[in-house]
């Protein structure tokens, strides 16, 4: 068993500033922070202020072109993620409880509505490194944003080294994490097909609205004059395509009955500004050994590879009769009446994302018991970040935490 390294999980005060302990981590193809929730202010407003300081986004309003040079964020949605995490004991086993905050470079709004499958792969390594989990290399992760429970599994050699793996979009081999999603159907809407149909006509395009692990609008690339093999730059540079695709995405999303974190149905403006809901993609025929090709949106920007939660959703859609994905995918394995593992490979700009659906078909109804994917992870940096421009209220809250941890 690998021995956890010492980790700075106590607030400290130095040179006239409070300094917050952070793990800057990569999980899959995303980067961000993992913070111990036990040190966060109780107030949601102050938590959000603290996260804006740490990530270098505007404290108020908007700042177009912000490069986040005052914080640890990196511009894109995939590098503006923060997990608040804690560890609790359930039935004699330690499990991680995670809450994801999704930030954006140009404004201070924080989205708390979804999980991130890529960054989730960093959480077990964080808990091991922080000494919060010892003696086990498998742990459940209960996500508070979605209610979804994932199981993370790592492997350790007799010499204490983590087993490594390579994944598309990451150069080199790093500690391997296998992630298992349990009961992923209807993660946000309660239904695998939120509109009640396998496909819908929206603004002249055929789309499928599917909710497995994450809600997603799946569109045929051909309807937009695309193939789903274009480069990210090519798609981003096509203003007319982006305009048309956003229109279809928003109109389809309105039919899904999505709710915000307060349980209120999301309107057109809510969806248009959302950094997380629903995800969206265009798909096409495969060319490189996968079952289908995809270009994925987060949804405001084109993803450089493929989010794992979105990959699980798309893989599930490929198994559902009547969906756009089922129509386009080639060589999809047959779903049997009994649960069995079905591998679906999804071609994306970084390679092929391999997913496994533990599924069965009963009376033409698909049931997915578990969805699995492999990621790798690393600690980029562990240390302290000074909070230079904290409000009086945040300073008071940090001072209370600082005093209490010394008792």
mmCIF file of N, CA, C and O in Angstrom, residues 23-34 55 72-83 100-103 114-123 125 167-171 174-175 177 179 275-276 279 296-298 301-311 348 350 353 373-381:
data_model
loop_
_atom_site.group_PDB
_atom_site.id
_atom_site.type_symbol
_atom_site.label_atom_id
_atom_site.label_comp_id
_atom_site.label_asym_id
_atom_site.label_seq_id
_atom_site.Cartn_x
_atom_site.Cartn_y
_atom_site.Cartn_z
ATOM 1 N N UNK A 23 -4.918 21.460 -3.361
ATOM 2 C CA UNK A 23 -4.331 20.467 -4.252
ATOM 3 C C UNK A 23 -4.724 20.871 -5.676
ATOM 4 O O UNK A 23 -5.906 20.872 -6.013
ATOM 5 N N UNK A 24 -3.748 21.279 -6.468
ATOM 6 C CA UNK A 24 -3.992 21.566 -7.876
ATOM 7 C C UNK A 24 -3.778 20.243 -8.617
ATOM 8 O O UNK A 24 -2.674 19.684 -8.580
ATOM 9 N N UNK A 25 -4.835 19.731 -9.269
ATOM 10 C CA UNK A 25 -4.781 18.364 -9.782
ATOM 11 C C UNK A 25 -5.286 18.282 -11.221
ATOM 12 O O UNK A 25 -6.008 19.161 -11.704
ATOM 13 N N UNK A 26 -4.883 17.220 -11.868
ATOM 14 C CA UNK A 26 -5.453 16.842 -13.153
ATOM 15 C C UNK A 26 -6.206 15.538 -12.972
ATOM 16 O O UNK A 26 -5.688 14.597 -12.375
ATOM 17 N N UNK A 27 -7.411 15.500 -13.503
ATOM 18 C CA UNK A 27 -8.173 14.260 -13.558
ATOM 19 C C UNK A 27 -8.613 14.047 -14.979
ATOM 20 O O UNK A 27 -9.362 14.864 -15.537
ATOM 21 N N UNK A 28 -8.134 12.986 -15.634
ATOM 22 C CA UNK A 28 -8.446 12.790 -17.046
ATOM 23 C C UNK A 28 -7.946 13.961 -17.861
ATOM 24 O O UNK A 28 -6.777 14.344 -17.775
ATOM 25 N N UNK A 29 -8.834 14.590 -18.636
ATOM 26 C CA UNK A 29 -8.442 15.726 -19.476
ATOM 27 C C UNK A 29 -8.900 17.052 -18.883
ATOM 28 O O UNK A 29 -8.981 18.054 -19.593
ATOM 29 N N UNK A 30 -9.191 17.074 -17.597
ATOM 30 C CA UNK A 30 -9.561 18.319 -16.919
ATOM 31 C C UNK A 30 -8.555 18.630 -15.813
ATOM 32 O O UNK A 30 -7.909 17.730 -15.275
ATOM 33 N N UNK A 31 -8.443 19.900 -15.483
ATOM 34 C CA UNK A 31 -7.611 20.308 -14.349
ATOM 35 C C UNK A 31 -8.411 21.251 -13.460
ATOM 36 O O UNK A 31 -9.375 21.884 -13.889
ATOM 37 N N UNK A 32 -7.992 21.342 -12.216
ATOM 38 C CA UNK A 32 -8.667 22.220 -11.275
ATOM 39 C C UNK A 32 -8.155 21.979 -9.878
ATOM 40 O O UNK A 32 -7.078 21.407 -9.678
ATOM 41 N N UNK A 33 -8.924 22.406 -8.901
ATOM 42 C CA UNK A 33 -8.525 22.299 -7.503
ATOM 43 C C UNK A 33 -9.386 21.279 -6.782
ATOM 44 O O UNK A 33 -10.558 21.110 -7.092
ATOM 45 N N UNK A 34 -8.782 20.612 -5.803
ATOM 46 C CA UNK A 34 -9.533 19.826 -4.833
ATOM 47 C C UNK A 34 -9.239 20.440 -3.473
ATOM 48 O O UNK A 34 -8.079 20.571 -3.074
ATOM 49 N N UNK A 55 -9.300 30.975 -8.174
ATOM 50 C CA UNK A 55 -9.246 30.658 -9.603
ATOM 51 C C UNK A 55 -8.965 31.864 -10.483
ATOM 52 O O UNK A 55 -8.707 31.713 -11.681
ATOM 53 N N UNK A 72 -5.564 30.282 -10.276
ATOM 54 C CA UNK A 72 -5.098 28.978 -10.729
ATOM 55 C C UNK A 72 -5.940 28.390 -11.859
ATOM 56 O O UNK A 72 -5.667 27.285 -12.308
ATOM 57 N N UNK A 73 -6.947 29.112 -12.323
ATOM 58 C CA UNK A 73 -7.719 28.657 -13.467
ATOM 59 C C UNK A 73 -6.949 28.848 -14.760
ATOM 60 O O UNK A 73 -5.975 29.613 -14.805
ATOM 61 N N UNK A 74 -7.414 28.170 -15.831
ATOM 62 C CA UNK A 74 -6.652 28.193 -17.079
ATOM 63 C C UNK A 74 -7.496 28.551 -18.295
ATOM 64 O O UNK A 74 -7.218 28.119 -19.403
ATOM 65 N N UNK A 75 -8.548 29.295 -18.122
ATOM 66 C CA UNK A 75 -9.274 29.815 -19.276
ATOM 67 C C UNK A 75 -10.436 28.973 -19.748
ATOM 68 O O UNK A 75 -11.558 29.446 -19.834
ATOM 69 N N UNK A 76 -10.199 27.716 -20.095
ATOM 70 C CA UNK A 76 -11.261 26.888 -20.645
ATOM 71 C C UNK A 76 -12.104 26.275 -19.535
ATOM 72 O O UNK A 76 -11.669 26.156 -18.387
ATOM 73 N N UNK A 77 -13.305 25.828 -19.910
ATOM 74 C CA UNK A 77 -14.196 25.211 -18.927
ATOM 75 C C UNK A 77 -13.573 23.968 -18.312
ATOM 76 O O UNK A 77 -13.774 23.670 -17.129
ATOM 77 N N UNK A 78 -12.787 23.234 -19.095
ATOM 78 C CA UNK A 78 -12.196 21.989 -18.595
ATOM 79 C C UNK A 78 -11.084 22.228 -17.586
ATOM 80 O O UNK A 78 -10.634 21.293 -16.925
ATOM 81 N N UNK A 79 -10.636 23.478 -17.454
ATOM 82 C CA UNK A 79 -9.589 23.807 -16.482
ATOM 83 C C UNK A 79 -10.052 24.851 -15.473
ATOM 84 O O UNK A 79 -9.254 25.582 -14.903
ATOM 85 N N UNK A 80 -11.360 24.919 -15.283
ATOM 86 C CA UNK A 80 -11.932 25.851 -14.312
ATOM 87 C C UNK A 80 -12.879 25.124 -13.367
ATOM 88 O O UNK A 80 -14.012 25.552 -13.141
ATOM 89 N N UNK A 81 -12.405 24.033 -12.815
ATOM 90 C CA UNK A 81 -13.221 23.189 -11.954
ATOM 91 C C UNK A 81 -12.627 23.164 -10.541
ATOM 92 O O UNK A 81 -11.415 23.121 -10.385
ATOM 93 N N UNK A 82 -13.513 23.163 -9.561
ATOM 94 C CA UNK A 82 -13.084 23.040 -8.165
ATOM 95 C C UNK A 82 -13.977 22.002 -7.484
ATOM 96 O O UNK A 82 -15.205 22.102 -7.544
ATOM 97 N N UNK A 83 -13.350 21.017 -6.855
ATOM 98 C CA UNK A 83 -14.090 20.065 -6.034
ATOM 99 C C UNK A 83 -13.910 20.420 -4.562
ATOM 100 O O UNK A 83 -12.779 20.574 -4.093
ATOM 101 N N UNK A 100 -19.011 19.740 -6.876
ATOM 102 C CA UNK A 100 -18.272 20.420 -7.939
ATOM 103 C C UNK A 100 -18.761 21.848 -8.133
ATOM 104 O O UNK A 100 -19.964 22.103 -8.213
ATOM 105 N N UNK A 101 -17.805 22.773 -8.229
ATOM 106 C CA UNK A 101 -18.079 24.151 -8.638
ATOM 107 C C UNK A 101 -17.454 24.360 -10.007
ATOM 108 O O UNK A 101 -16.254 24.155 -10.179
ATOM 109 N N UNK A 102 -18.278 24.754 -10.979
ATOM 110 C CA UNK A 102 -17.774 25.027 -12.326
ATOM 111 C C UNK A 102 -17.698 26.529 -12.522
ATOM 112 O O UNK A 102 -18.696 27.233 -12.428
ATOM 113 N N UNK A 103 -16.484 27.023 -12.784
ATOM 114 C CA UNK A 103 -16.272 28.448 -12.998
ATOM 115 C C UNK A 103 -15.977 28.718 -14.460
ATOM 116 O O UNK A 103 -15.746 27.796 -15.248
ATOM 117 N N UNK A 114 -23.843 20.294 -11.919
ATOM 118 C CA UNK A 114 -23.448 19.000 -12.468
ATOM 119 C C UNK A 114 -22.147 18.503 -11.845
ATOM 120 O O UNK A 114 -21.442 19.228 -11.154
ATOM 121 N N UNK A 115 -21.834 17.266 -12.162
ATOM 122 C CA UNK A 115 -20.589 16.642 -11.747
ATOM 123 C C UNK A 115 -19.595 16.692 -12.907
ATOM 124 O O UNK A 115 -19.964 17.062 -14.029
ATOM 125 N N UNK A 116 -18.361 16.298 -12.684
ATOM 126 C CA UNK A 116 -17.370 16.155 -13.755
ATOM 127 C C UNK A 116 -16.706 14.798 -13.623
ATOM 128 O O UNK A 116 -16.002 14.530 -12.643
ATOM 129 N N UNK A 117 -16.931 13.936 -14.607
ATOM 130 C CA UNK A 117 -16.351 12.602 -14.567
ATOM 131 C C UNK A 117 -14.837 12.604 -14.644
ATOM 132 O O UNK A 117 -14.170 11.802 -13.982
ATOM 133 N N UNK A 118 -14.276 13.520 -15.451
ATOM 134 C CA UNK A 118 -12.818 13.571 -15.547
ATOM 135 C C UNK A 118 -12.187 13.952 -14.211
ATOM 136 O O UNK A 118 -11.335 13.241 -13.685
ATOM 137 N N UNK A 119 -12.600 15.092 -13.649
ATOM 138 C CA UNK A 119 -11.999 15.535 -12.391
ATOM 139 C C UNK A 119 -12.310 14.594 -11.239
ATOM 140 O O UNK A 119 -11.560 14.519 -10.263
ATOM 141 N N UNK A 120 -13.416 13.847 -11.332
ATOM 142 C CA UNK A 120 -13.728 12.878 -10.278
ATOM 143 C C UNK A 120 -12.622 11.842 -10.120
ATOM 144 O O UNK A 120 -12.426 11.294 -9.031
ATOM 145 N N UNK A 121 -11.905 11.596 -11.209
ATOM 146 C CA UNK A 121 -10.840 10.592 -11.135
ATOM 147 C C UNK A 121 -9.669 11.053 -10.284
ATOM 148 O O UNK A 121 -8.796 10.254 -9.940
ATOM 149 N N UNK A 122 -9.623 12.329 -9.904
ATOM 150 C CA UNK A 122 -8.545 12.836 -9.046
ATOM 151 C C UNK A 122 -8.845 12.665 -7.567
ATOM 152 O O UNK A 122 -7.947 12.800 -6.729
ATOM 153 N N UNK A 123 -10.089 12.357 -7.215
ATOM 154 C CA UNK A 123 -10.501 12.452 -5.814
ATOM 155 C C UNK A 123 -9.915 11.366 -4.924
ATOM 156 O O UNK A 123 -9.579 11.620 -3.763
ATOM 157 N N UNK A 125 -7.024 9.794 -5.342
ATOM 158 C CA UNK A 125 -5.613 10.129 -5.138
ATOM 159 C C UNK A 125 -5.483 11.277 -4.149
ATOM 160 O O UNK A 125 -4.588 11.273 -3.290
ATOM 161 N N UNK A 167 -4.238 7.478 -21.522
ATOM 162 C CA UNK A 167 -5.576 7.736 -22.036
ATOM 163 C C UNK A 167 -5.487 8.769 -23.150
ATOM 164 O O UNK A 167 -4.535 9.560 -23.201
ATOM 165 N N UNK A 168 -6.456 8.807 -24.068
ATOM 166 C CA UNK A 168 -6.457 9.827 -25.125
ATOM 167 C C UNK A 168 -6.496 11.226 -24.546
ATOM 168 O O UNK A 168 -7.211 11.498 -23.568
ATOM 169 N N UNK A 169 -5.705 12.121 -25.133
ATOM 170 C CA UNK A 169 -5.692 13.512 -24.703
ATOM 171 C C UNK A 169 -4.684 13.845 -23.635
ATOM 172 O O UNK A 169 -4.527 15.008 -23.272
ATOM 173 N N UNK A 170 -3.986 12.820 -23.121
ATOM 174 C CA UNK A 170 -2.967 13.031 -22.085
ATOM 175 C C UNK A 170 -1.677 12.372 -22.548
ATOM 176 O O UNK A 170 -1.672 11.182 -22.893
ATOM 177 N N UNK A 171 -0.599 13.119 -22.547
ATOM 178 C CA UNK A 171 0.690 12.612 -23.008
ATOM 179 C C UNK A 171 1.388 11.865 -21.886
ATOM 180 O O UNK A 171 1.802 12.460 -20.892
ATOM 181 N N UNK A 174 0.157 7.809 -16.299
ATOM 182 C CA UNK A 174 0.028 8.351 -14.945
ATOM 183 C C UNK A 174 -0.836 7.408 -14.112
ATOM 184 O O UNK A 174 -1.432 6.470 -14.651
ATOM 185 N N UNK A 175 -0.930 7.631 -12.798
ATOM 186 C CA UNK A 175 -1.717 6.721 -11.957
ATOM 187 C C UNK A 175 -3.114 6.450 -12.519
ATOM 188 O O UNK A 175 -3.858 7.367 -12.845
ATOM 189 N N UNK A 177 -6.963 5.166 -12.786
ATOM 190 C CA UNK A 177 -8.189 5.149 -11.995
ATOM 191 C C UNK A 177 -9.311 4.586 -12.856
ATOM 192 O O UNK A 177 -9.574 5.097 -13.948
ATOM 193 N N UNK A 179 -13.292 4.155 -13.000
ATOM 194 C CA UNK A 179 -14.469 4.767 -12.389
ATOM 195 C C UNK A 179 -15.731 4.040 -12.845
ATOM 196 O O UNK A 179 -15.931 3.813 -14.033
ATOM 197 N N UNK A 275 -23.053 26.955 -18.169
ATOM 198 C CA UNK A 275 -21.747 26.387 -18.504
ATOM 199 C C UNK A 275 -21.767 24.863 -18.440
ATOM 200 O O UNK A 275 -20.771 24.215 -18.762
ATOM 201 N N UNK A 276 -22.908 24.295 -18.029
ATOM 202 C CA UNK A 276 -22.898 22.858 -17.760
ATOM 203 C C UNK A 276 -24.097 22.080 -18.284
ATOM 204 O O UNK A 276 -23.966 20.892 -18.566
ATOM 205 N N UNK A 279 -25.227 19.139 -21.713
ATOM 206 C CA UNK A 279 -24.122 18.983 -22.641
ATOM 207 C C UNK A 279 -24.686 18.815 -24.047
ATOM 208 O O UNK A 279 -25.888 18.596 -24.250
ATOM 209 N N UNK A 296 -17.752 17.344 -29.150
ATOM 210 C CA UNK A 296 -18.497 17.525 -27.899
ATOM 211 C C UNK A 296 -18.381 18.963 -27.416
ATOM 212 O O UNK A 296 -17.309 19.573 -27.505
ATOM 213 N N UNK A 297 -19.489 19.494 -26.867
ATOM 214 C CA UNK A 297 -19.542 20.869 -26.369
ATOM 215 C C UNK A 297 -19.852 20.857 -24.871
ATOM 216 O O UNK A 297 -20.674 20.064 -24.419
ATOM 217 N N UNK A 298 -19.237 21.788 -24.129
ATOM 218 C CA UNK A 298 -19.283 21.702 -22.662
ATOM 219 C C UNK A 298 -20.407 22.405 -21.893
ATOM 220 O O UNK A 298 -20.404 22.268 -20.662
ATOM 221 N N UNK A 301 -18.323 25.834 -25.089
ATOM 222 C CA UNK A 301 -17.128 25.726 -25.931
ATOM 223 C C UNK A 301 -16.966 24.309 -26.441
ATOM 224 O O UNK A 301 -17.507 23.355 -25.876
ATOM 225 N N UNK A 302 -16.187 24.180 -27.520
ATOM 226 C CA UNK A 302 -15.902 22.861 -28.071
ATOM 227 C C UNK A 302 -14.850 22.191 -27.194
ATOM 228 O O UNK A 302 -13.813 22.783 -26.879
ATOM 229 N N UNK A 303 -15.107 20.953 -26.794
ATOM 230 C CA UNK A 303 -14.190 20.206 -25.931
ATOM 231 C C UNK A 303 -13.026 19.675 -26.781
ATOM 232 O O UNK A 303 -13.217 19.216 -27.908
ATOM 233 N N UNK A 304 -11.829 19.737 -26.215
ATOM 234 C CA UNK A 304 -10.644 19.255 -26.939
ATOM 235 C C UNK A 304 -10.620 17.742 -27.057
ATOM 236 O O UNK A 304 -9.877 17.192 -27.874
ATOM 237 N N UNK A 305 -11.409 17.056 -26.253
ATOM 238 C CA UNK A 305 -11.477 15.595 -26.353
ATOM 239 C C UNK A 305 -12.921 15.162 -26.134
ATOM 240 O O UNK A 305 -13.794 15.448 -26.953
ATOM 241 N N UNK A 306 -13.197 14.494 -25.018
ATOM 242 C CA UNK A 306 -14.557 14.029 -24.730
ATOM 243 C C UNK A 306 -14.681 13.842 -23.237
ATOM 244 O O UNK A 306 -13.901 13.104 -22.637
ATOM 245 N N UNK A 307 -15.646 14.514 -22.615
ATOM 246 C CA UNK A 307 -15.884 14.314 -21.187
ATOM 247 C C UNK A 307 -16.385 12.899 -20.956
ATOM 248 O O UNK A 307 -17.156 12.357 -21.752
ATOM 249 N N UNK A 308 -15.959 12.290 -19.852
ATOM 250 C CA UNK A 308 -16.306 10.888 -19.628
ATOM 251 C C UNK A 308 -17.786 10.708 -19.323
ATOM 252 O O UNK A 308 -18.404 9.723 -19.734
ATOM 253 N N UNK A 309 -18.393 11.654 -18.595
ATOM 254 C CA UNK A 309 -19.826 11.541 -18.334
ATOM 255 C C UNK A 309 -20.605 11.659 -19.638
ATOM 256 O O UNK A 309 -21.547 10.891 -19.891
ATOM 257 N N UNK A 310 -20.204 12.593 -20.485
ATOM 258 C CA UNK A 310 -20.826 12.716 -21.794
ATOM 259 C C UNK A 310 -20.570 11.488 -22.649
ATOM 260 O O UNK A 310 -21.439 11.058 -23.424
ATOM 261 N N UNK A 311 -19.388 10.898 -22.506
ATOM 262 C CA UNK A 311 -19.085 9.677 -23.245
ATOM 263 C C UNK A 311 -19.989 8.535 -22.836
ATOM 264 O O UNK A 311 -20.460 7.752 -23.678
ATOM 265 N N UNK A 348 -12.909 10.789 -30.808
ATOM 266 C CA UNK A 348 -12.939 12.214 -30.502
ATOM 267 C C UNK A 348 -11.597 12.816 -30.888
ATOM 268 O O UNK A 348 -10.689 12.077 -31.296
ATOM 269 N N UNK A 350 -9.003 13.605 -29.439
ATOM 270 C CA UNK A 350 -7.816 13.118 -28.727
ATOM 271 C C UNK A 350 -7.582 11.617 -28.908
ATOM 272 O O UNK A 350 -6.575 11.100 -28.455
ATOM 273 N N UNK A 353 -12.328 7.191 -26.752
ATOM 274 C CA UNK A 353 -12.739 6.997 -25.367
ATOM 275 C C UNK A 353 -13.437 5.647 -25.269
ATOM 276 O O UNK A 353 -14.442 5.414 -25.931
ATOM 277 N N UNK A 373 -15.545 3.658 -17.049
ATOM 278 C CA UNK A 373 -14.544 4.248 -17.936
ATOM 279 C C UNK A 373 -13.222 4.326 -17.191
ATOM 280 O O UNK A 373 -13.180 4.300 -15.957
ATOM 281 N N UNK A 374 -12.137 4.395 -17.948
ATOM 282 C CA UNK A 374 -10.794 4.455 -17.356
ATOM 283 C C UNK A 374 -10.194 5.830 -17.583
ATOM 284 O O UNK A 374 -10.235 6.378 -18.683
ATOM 285 N N UNK A 375 -9.603 6.372 -16.523
ATOM 286 C CA UNK A 375 -8.918 7.656 -16.574
ATOM 287 C C UNK A 375 -7.546 7.517 -15.927
ATOM 288 O O UNK A 375 -7.201 6.481 -15.368
ATOM 289 N N UNK A 376 -6.752 8.576 -15.995
ATOM 290 C CA UNK A 376 -5.575 8.655 -15.139
ATOM 291 C C UNK A 376 -5.519 10.034 -14.500
ATOM 292 O O UNK A 376 -6.254 10.939 -14.879
ATOM 293 N N UNK A 377 -4.669 10.169 -13.492
ATOM 294 C CA UNK A 377 -4.699 11.398 -12.695
ATOM 295 C C UNK A 377 -3.306 11.724 -12.186
ATOM 296 O O UNK A 377 -2.406 10.875 -12.197
ATOM 297 N N UNK A 378 -3.141 12.955 -11.749
ATOM 298 C CA UNK A 378 -1.869 13.345 -11.151
ATOM 299 C C UNK A 378 -2.070 14.565 -10.257
ATOM 300 O O UNK A 378 -3.012 15.342 -10.441
ATOM 301 N N UNK A 379 -1.170 14.716 -9.299
ATOM 302 C CA UNK A 379 -1.109 15.932 -8.491
ATOM 303 C C UNK A 379 -0.163 16.892 -9.197
ATOM 304 O O UNK A 379 1.015 16.583 -9.410
ATOM 305 N N UNK A 380 -0.668 18.047 -9.596
ATOM 306 C CA UNK A 380 0.170 19.046 -10.251
ATOM 307 C C UNK A 380 0.950 19.857 -9.218
ATOM 308 O O UNK A 380 2.107 20.207 -9.441
ATOM 309 N N UNK A 381 0.277 20.152 -8.092
ATOM 310 C CA UNK A 381 0.918 20.954 -7.048
ATOM 311 C C UNK A 381 0.083 20.840 -5.784
ATOM 312 O O UNK A 381 -1.144 20.805 -5.843
#
